[in-house]
Short mmCIF file of C-alpha atoms and ligand atoms in Angstrom, two decimals:
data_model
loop_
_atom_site.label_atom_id
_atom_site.label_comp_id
_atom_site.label_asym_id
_atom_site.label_seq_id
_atom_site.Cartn_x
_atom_site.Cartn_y
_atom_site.Cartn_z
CA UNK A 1 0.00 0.00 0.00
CA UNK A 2 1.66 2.99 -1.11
CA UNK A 3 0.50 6.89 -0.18
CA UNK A 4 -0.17 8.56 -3.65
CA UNK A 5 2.13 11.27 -4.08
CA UNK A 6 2.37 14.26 -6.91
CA UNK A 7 5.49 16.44 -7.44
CA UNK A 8 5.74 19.43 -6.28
CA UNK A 9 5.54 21.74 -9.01
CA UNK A 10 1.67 20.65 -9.78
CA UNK A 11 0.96 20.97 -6.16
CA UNK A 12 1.76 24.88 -5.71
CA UNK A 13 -1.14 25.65 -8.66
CA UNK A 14 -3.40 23.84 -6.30
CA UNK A 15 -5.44 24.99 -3.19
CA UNK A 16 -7.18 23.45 -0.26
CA UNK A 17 -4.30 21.53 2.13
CA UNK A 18 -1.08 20.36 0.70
CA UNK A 19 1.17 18.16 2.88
CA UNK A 20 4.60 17.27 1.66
CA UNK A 21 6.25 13.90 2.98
CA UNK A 22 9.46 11.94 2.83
CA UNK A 23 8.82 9.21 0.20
CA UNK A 24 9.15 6.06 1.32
CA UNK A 25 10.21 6.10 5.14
CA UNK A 26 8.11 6.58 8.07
CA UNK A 27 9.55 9.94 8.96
CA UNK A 28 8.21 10.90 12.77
CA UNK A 29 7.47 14.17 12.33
CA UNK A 30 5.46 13.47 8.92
CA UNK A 31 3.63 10.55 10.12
CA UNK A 32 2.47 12.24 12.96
CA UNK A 33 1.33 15.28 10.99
CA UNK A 34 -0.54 12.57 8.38
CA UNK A 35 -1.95 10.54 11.09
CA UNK A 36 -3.52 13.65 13.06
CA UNK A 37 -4.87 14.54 9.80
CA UNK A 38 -6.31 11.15 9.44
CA UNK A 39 -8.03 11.15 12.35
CA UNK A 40 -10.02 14.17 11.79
CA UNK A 41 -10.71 13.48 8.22
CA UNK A 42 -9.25 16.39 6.60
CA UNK A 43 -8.29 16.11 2.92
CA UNK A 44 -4.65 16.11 1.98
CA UNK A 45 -2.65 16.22 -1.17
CA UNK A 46 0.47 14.33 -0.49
CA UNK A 47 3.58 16.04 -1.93
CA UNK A 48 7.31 14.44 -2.60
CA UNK A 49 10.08 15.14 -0.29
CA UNK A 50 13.30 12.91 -1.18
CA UNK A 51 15.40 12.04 2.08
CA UNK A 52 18.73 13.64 2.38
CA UNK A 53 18.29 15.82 -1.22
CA UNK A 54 18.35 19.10 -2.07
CA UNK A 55 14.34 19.28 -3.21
CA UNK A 56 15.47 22.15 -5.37
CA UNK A 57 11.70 22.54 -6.47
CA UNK A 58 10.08 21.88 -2.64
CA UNK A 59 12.58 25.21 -1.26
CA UNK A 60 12.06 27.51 -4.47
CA UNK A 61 8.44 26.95 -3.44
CA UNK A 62 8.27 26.93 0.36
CA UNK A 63 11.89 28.09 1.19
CA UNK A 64 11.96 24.38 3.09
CA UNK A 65 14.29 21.33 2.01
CA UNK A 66 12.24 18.85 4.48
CA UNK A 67 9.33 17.39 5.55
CA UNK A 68 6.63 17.79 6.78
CA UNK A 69 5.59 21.10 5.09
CA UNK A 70 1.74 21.84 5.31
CA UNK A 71 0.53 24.51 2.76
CA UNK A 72 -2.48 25.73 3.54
CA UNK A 73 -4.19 27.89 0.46
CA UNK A 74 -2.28 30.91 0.08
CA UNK A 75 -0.71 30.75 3.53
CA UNK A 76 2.78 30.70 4.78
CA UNK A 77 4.17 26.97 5.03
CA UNK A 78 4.26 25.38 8.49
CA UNK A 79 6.64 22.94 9.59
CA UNK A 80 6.80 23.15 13.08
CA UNK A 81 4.89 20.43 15.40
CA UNK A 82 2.70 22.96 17.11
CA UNK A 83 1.71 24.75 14.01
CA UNK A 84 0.84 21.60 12.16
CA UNK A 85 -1.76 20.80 15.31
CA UNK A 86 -3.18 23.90 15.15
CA UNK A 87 -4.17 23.87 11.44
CA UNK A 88 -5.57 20.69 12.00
CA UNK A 89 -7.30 21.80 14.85
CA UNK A 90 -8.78 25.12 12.87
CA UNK A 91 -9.88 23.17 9.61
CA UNK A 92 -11.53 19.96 11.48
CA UNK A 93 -12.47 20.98 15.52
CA UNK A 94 -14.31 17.76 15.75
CA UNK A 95 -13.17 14.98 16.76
CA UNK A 96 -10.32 17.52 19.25
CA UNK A 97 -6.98 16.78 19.70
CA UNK A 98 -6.40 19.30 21.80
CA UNK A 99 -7.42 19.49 25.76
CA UNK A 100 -9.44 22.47 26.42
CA UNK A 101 -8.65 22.72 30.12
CA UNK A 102 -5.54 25.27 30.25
CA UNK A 103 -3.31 23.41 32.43
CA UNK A 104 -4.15 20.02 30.32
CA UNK A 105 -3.08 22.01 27.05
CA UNK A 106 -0.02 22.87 28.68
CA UNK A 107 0.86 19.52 29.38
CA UNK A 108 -0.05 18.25 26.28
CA UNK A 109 2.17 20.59 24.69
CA UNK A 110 5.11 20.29 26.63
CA UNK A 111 4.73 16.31 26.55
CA UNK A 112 5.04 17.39 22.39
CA UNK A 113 8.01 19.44 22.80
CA UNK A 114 10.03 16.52 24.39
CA UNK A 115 9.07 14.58 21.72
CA UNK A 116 9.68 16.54 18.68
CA UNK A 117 11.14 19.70 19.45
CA UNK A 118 14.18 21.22 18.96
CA UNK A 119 17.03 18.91 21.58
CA UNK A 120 13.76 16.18 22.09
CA UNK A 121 13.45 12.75 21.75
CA UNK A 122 13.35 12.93 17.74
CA UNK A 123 15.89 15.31 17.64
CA UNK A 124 18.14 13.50 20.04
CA UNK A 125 17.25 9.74 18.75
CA UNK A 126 17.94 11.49 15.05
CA UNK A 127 21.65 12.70 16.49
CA UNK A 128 22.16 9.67 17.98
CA UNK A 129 22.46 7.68 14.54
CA UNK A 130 25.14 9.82 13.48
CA UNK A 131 26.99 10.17 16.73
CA UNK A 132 26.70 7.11 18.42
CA UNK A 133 29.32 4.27 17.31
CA UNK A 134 27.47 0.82 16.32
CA UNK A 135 26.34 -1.03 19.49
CA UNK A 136 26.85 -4.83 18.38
CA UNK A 137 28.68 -6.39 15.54
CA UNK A 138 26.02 -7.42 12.45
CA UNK A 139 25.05 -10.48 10.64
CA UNK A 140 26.20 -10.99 7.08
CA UNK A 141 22.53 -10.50 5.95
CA UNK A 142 22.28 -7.53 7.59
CA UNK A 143 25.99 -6.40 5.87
CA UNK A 144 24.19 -7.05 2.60
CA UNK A 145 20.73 -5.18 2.98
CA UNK A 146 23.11 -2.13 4.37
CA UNK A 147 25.69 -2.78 1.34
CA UNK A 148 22.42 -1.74 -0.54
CA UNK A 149 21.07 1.10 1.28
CA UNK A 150 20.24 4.15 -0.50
CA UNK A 151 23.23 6.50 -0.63
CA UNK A 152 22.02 9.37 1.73
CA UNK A 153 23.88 12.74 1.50
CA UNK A 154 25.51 12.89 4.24
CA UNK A 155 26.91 16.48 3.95
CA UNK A 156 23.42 17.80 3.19
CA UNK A 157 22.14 16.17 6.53
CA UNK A 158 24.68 17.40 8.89
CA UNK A 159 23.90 21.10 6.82
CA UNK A 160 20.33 20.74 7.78
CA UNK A 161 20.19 19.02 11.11
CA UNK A 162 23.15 21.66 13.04
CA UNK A 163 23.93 20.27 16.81
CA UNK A 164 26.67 20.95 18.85
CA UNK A 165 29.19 18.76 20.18
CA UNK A 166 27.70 19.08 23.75
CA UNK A 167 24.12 18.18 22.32
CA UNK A 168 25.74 15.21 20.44
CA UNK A 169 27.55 13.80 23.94
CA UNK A 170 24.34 14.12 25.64
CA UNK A 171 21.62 13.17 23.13
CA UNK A 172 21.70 9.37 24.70
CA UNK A 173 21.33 10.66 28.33
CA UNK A 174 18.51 12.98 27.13
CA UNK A 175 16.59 10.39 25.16
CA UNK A 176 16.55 8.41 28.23
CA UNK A 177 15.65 11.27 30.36
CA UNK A 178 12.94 11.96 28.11
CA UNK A 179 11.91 8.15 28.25
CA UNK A 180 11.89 8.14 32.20
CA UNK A 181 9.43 11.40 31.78
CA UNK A 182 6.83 10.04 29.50
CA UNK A 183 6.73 6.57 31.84
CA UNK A 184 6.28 8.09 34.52
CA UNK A 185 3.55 9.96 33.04
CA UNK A 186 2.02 7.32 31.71
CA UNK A 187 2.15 4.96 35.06
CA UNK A 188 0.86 8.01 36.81
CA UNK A 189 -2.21 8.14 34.45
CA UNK A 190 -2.76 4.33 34.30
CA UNK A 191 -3.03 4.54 38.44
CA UNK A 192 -6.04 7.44 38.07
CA UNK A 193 -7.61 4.99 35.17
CA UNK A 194 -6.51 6.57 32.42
CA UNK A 195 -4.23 5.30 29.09
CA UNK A 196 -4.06 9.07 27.64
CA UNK A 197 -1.08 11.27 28.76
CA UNK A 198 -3.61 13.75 29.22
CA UNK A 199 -6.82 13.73 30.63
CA UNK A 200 -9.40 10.61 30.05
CA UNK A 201 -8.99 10.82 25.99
CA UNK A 202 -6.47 10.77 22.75
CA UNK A 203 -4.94 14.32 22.15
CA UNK A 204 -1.77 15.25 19.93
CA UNK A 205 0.82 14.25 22.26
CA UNK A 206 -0.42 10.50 22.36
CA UNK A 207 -0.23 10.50 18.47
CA UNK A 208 3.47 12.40 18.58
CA UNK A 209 4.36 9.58 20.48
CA UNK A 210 2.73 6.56 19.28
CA UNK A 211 4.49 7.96 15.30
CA UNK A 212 8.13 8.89 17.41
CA UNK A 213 7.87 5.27 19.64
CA UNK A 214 9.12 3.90 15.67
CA UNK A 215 12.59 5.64 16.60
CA UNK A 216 12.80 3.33 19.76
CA UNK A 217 10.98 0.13 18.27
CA UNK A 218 9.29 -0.05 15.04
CA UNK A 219 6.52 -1.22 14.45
CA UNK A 220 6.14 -5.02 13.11
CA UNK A 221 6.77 -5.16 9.49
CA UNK A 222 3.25 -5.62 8.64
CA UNK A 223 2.61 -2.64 10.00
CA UNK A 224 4.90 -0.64 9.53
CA UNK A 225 6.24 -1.39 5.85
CA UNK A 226 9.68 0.22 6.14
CA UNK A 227 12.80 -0.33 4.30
CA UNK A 228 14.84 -3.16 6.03
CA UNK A 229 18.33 -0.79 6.11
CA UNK A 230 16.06 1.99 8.29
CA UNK A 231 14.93 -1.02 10.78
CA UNK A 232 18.04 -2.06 10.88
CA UNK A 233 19.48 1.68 11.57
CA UNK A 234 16.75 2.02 13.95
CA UNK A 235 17.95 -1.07 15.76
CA UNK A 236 21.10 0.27 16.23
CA UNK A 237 20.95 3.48 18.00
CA UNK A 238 21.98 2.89 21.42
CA UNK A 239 21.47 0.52 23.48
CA UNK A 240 18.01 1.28 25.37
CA UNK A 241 16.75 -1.55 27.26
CA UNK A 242 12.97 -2.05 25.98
CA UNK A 243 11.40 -4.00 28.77
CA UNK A 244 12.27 -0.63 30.84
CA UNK A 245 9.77 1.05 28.69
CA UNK A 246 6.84 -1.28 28.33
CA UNK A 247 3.81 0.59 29.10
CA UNK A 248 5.21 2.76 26.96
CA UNK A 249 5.16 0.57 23.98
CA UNK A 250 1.64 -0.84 25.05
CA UNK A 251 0.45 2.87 24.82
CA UNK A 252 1.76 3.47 21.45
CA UNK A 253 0.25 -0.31 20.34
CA UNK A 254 -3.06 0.71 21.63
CA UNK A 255 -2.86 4.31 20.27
CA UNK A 256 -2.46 2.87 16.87
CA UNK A 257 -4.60 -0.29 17.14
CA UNK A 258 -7.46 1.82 18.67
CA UNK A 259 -7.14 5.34 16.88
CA UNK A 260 -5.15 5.56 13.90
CA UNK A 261 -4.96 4.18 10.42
CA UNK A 262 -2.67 0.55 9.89
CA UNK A 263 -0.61 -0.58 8.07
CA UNK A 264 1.41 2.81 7.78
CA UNK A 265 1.88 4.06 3.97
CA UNK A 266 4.82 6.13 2.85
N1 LIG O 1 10.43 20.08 11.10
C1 LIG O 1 10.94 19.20 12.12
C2 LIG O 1 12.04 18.26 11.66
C3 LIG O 1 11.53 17.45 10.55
C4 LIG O 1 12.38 16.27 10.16
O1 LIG O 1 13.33 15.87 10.85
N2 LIG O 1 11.97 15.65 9.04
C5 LIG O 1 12.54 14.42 8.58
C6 LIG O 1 11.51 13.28 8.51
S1 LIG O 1 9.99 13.45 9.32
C7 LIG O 1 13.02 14.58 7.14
O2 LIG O 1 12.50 15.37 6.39
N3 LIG O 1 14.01 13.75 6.77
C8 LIG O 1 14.46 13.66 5.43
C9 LIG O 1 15.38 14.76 5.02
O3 LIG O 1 15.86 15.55 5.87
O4 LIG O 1 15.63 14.84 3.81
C10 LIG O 1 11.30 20.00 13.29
O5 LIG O 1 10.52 20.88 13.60
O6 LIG O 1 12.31 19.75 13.96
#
């Protein structure tokens, strides 16, 4: 099942929402801007984003080499997390994603930030698989499916993802910091009956985490359809022992199985 995507160049003569996506991989931040769209049944025009290339056409038309980009009619593109909810949120209210009780929007949102903002878990899981030297020798078969990985441009990732060297020595510790955060979280809501991180139902942080828990462990191939040199990858960023994070992973599987749209399509 593949997502139907048109080039970008027919999609700027169009109106109504335009999102653009990394073809072919389950990128976090994309997924999570599809699936929230999903949800609320807003109509989307999927738009071609190539991993790790310059998307000459995608920045002459949005200034923006990655993904997601929503375009909204004639209105400025939005990439960032929050922005993406709160178009969603404007051009379908119903069914919510976000709490309307102040302090639970303020949690919500700052569960978000640790996820994908700027130095989150993303961000830091993202650093991590540049930074962080392989944790365990690999199979022949897994030599071979690497051997034919696509070749990503390296130089024009480390242009467009900056860190410093501080952030790169620390991105393990703050991945697992983060980690610690959302389980605790989630045990406390469990013990007042509830398997949201906010409140009694789904908002936008459960989906930011149920697309970003992919970064930790994907989900099964039938599911989750991704190419076998990215699951490897994924495998491979630090060692993070899983059964630490179960309820975590039980959220995310219930998030999905309950809530959002399987297999994923990219
Ligand atoms: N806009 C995000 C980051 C988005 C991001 O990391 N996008 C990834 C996948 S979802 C991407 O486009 N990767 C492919 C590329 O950089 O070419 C942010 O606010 O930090």
């Amino acid at each position: 099942m593949h997502l139907d995507y048109i080039k970008p160049s027919e999609a700027k003569s169009l109106r109504g929402l335009r999102l653009a996506l990394t073809v072919g991989v389950p990128g976090p931040w994309g997924e999570s801007a599809k699936k929230m769209l999903e949800y609320k049944d807003i109509d989307y025009v999927a738009v071609e984003q190539h991993p790790a290339q310059a998307n000459e056409d995608l920045v002459a038309w949005t200034g923006v080499r990655n993904a997601p980009i929503a375009l909204y009619n004639d209105e400025a593109p939005k990439t960032n997390f929050q922005d993406i909810v709160a178009l969603a949120e404007r051009l379908n209210p119903n069914p919510s994603l976000v709490p309307s009780a102040w302090n639970e929007r303020i949690i919500c949102f700052g569960i978000s930030n640790e996820i994908c903002g700027e130095g989150g878990f993303g961000w830091s899981r993202r650093l991590m698989a540049t930074s962080t030297p392989r944790q365990r020798p690999l199979s022949e078969q897994e030599i071979d499916i690497l051997s034919k990985a696509p070749n990503l441009d390296r130089d024009t990732m480390e242009k467009a993802y900056g860190s410093s060297q501080i952030q790169a020595a620390r991105a393990s510790d703050r991945v697992k910091e983060i980690l610690v955060g959302l389980k605790n979280r989630i045990r406390q809501q469990i013990s007042l009956g509830s398997h949201y991180f906010v409140g009694e139902s789904l908002s936008s942080c459960d989906i930011h985490w149920a697309c970003f828990s992919n970064m930790l462990l994907p989900l099964p191939a039938e599911l989750n359809p991704m190419p076998e040199w990215l699951r490897i990858s994924y495998g491979d960023i630090g060692l993070i022992k899983l059964t630490d994070f179960e309820e975590l992973l039980e959220h995310r599987d219930m998030v999905f199985e309950k809530h959002l749209k399987l297999p994923l399509d990219f």
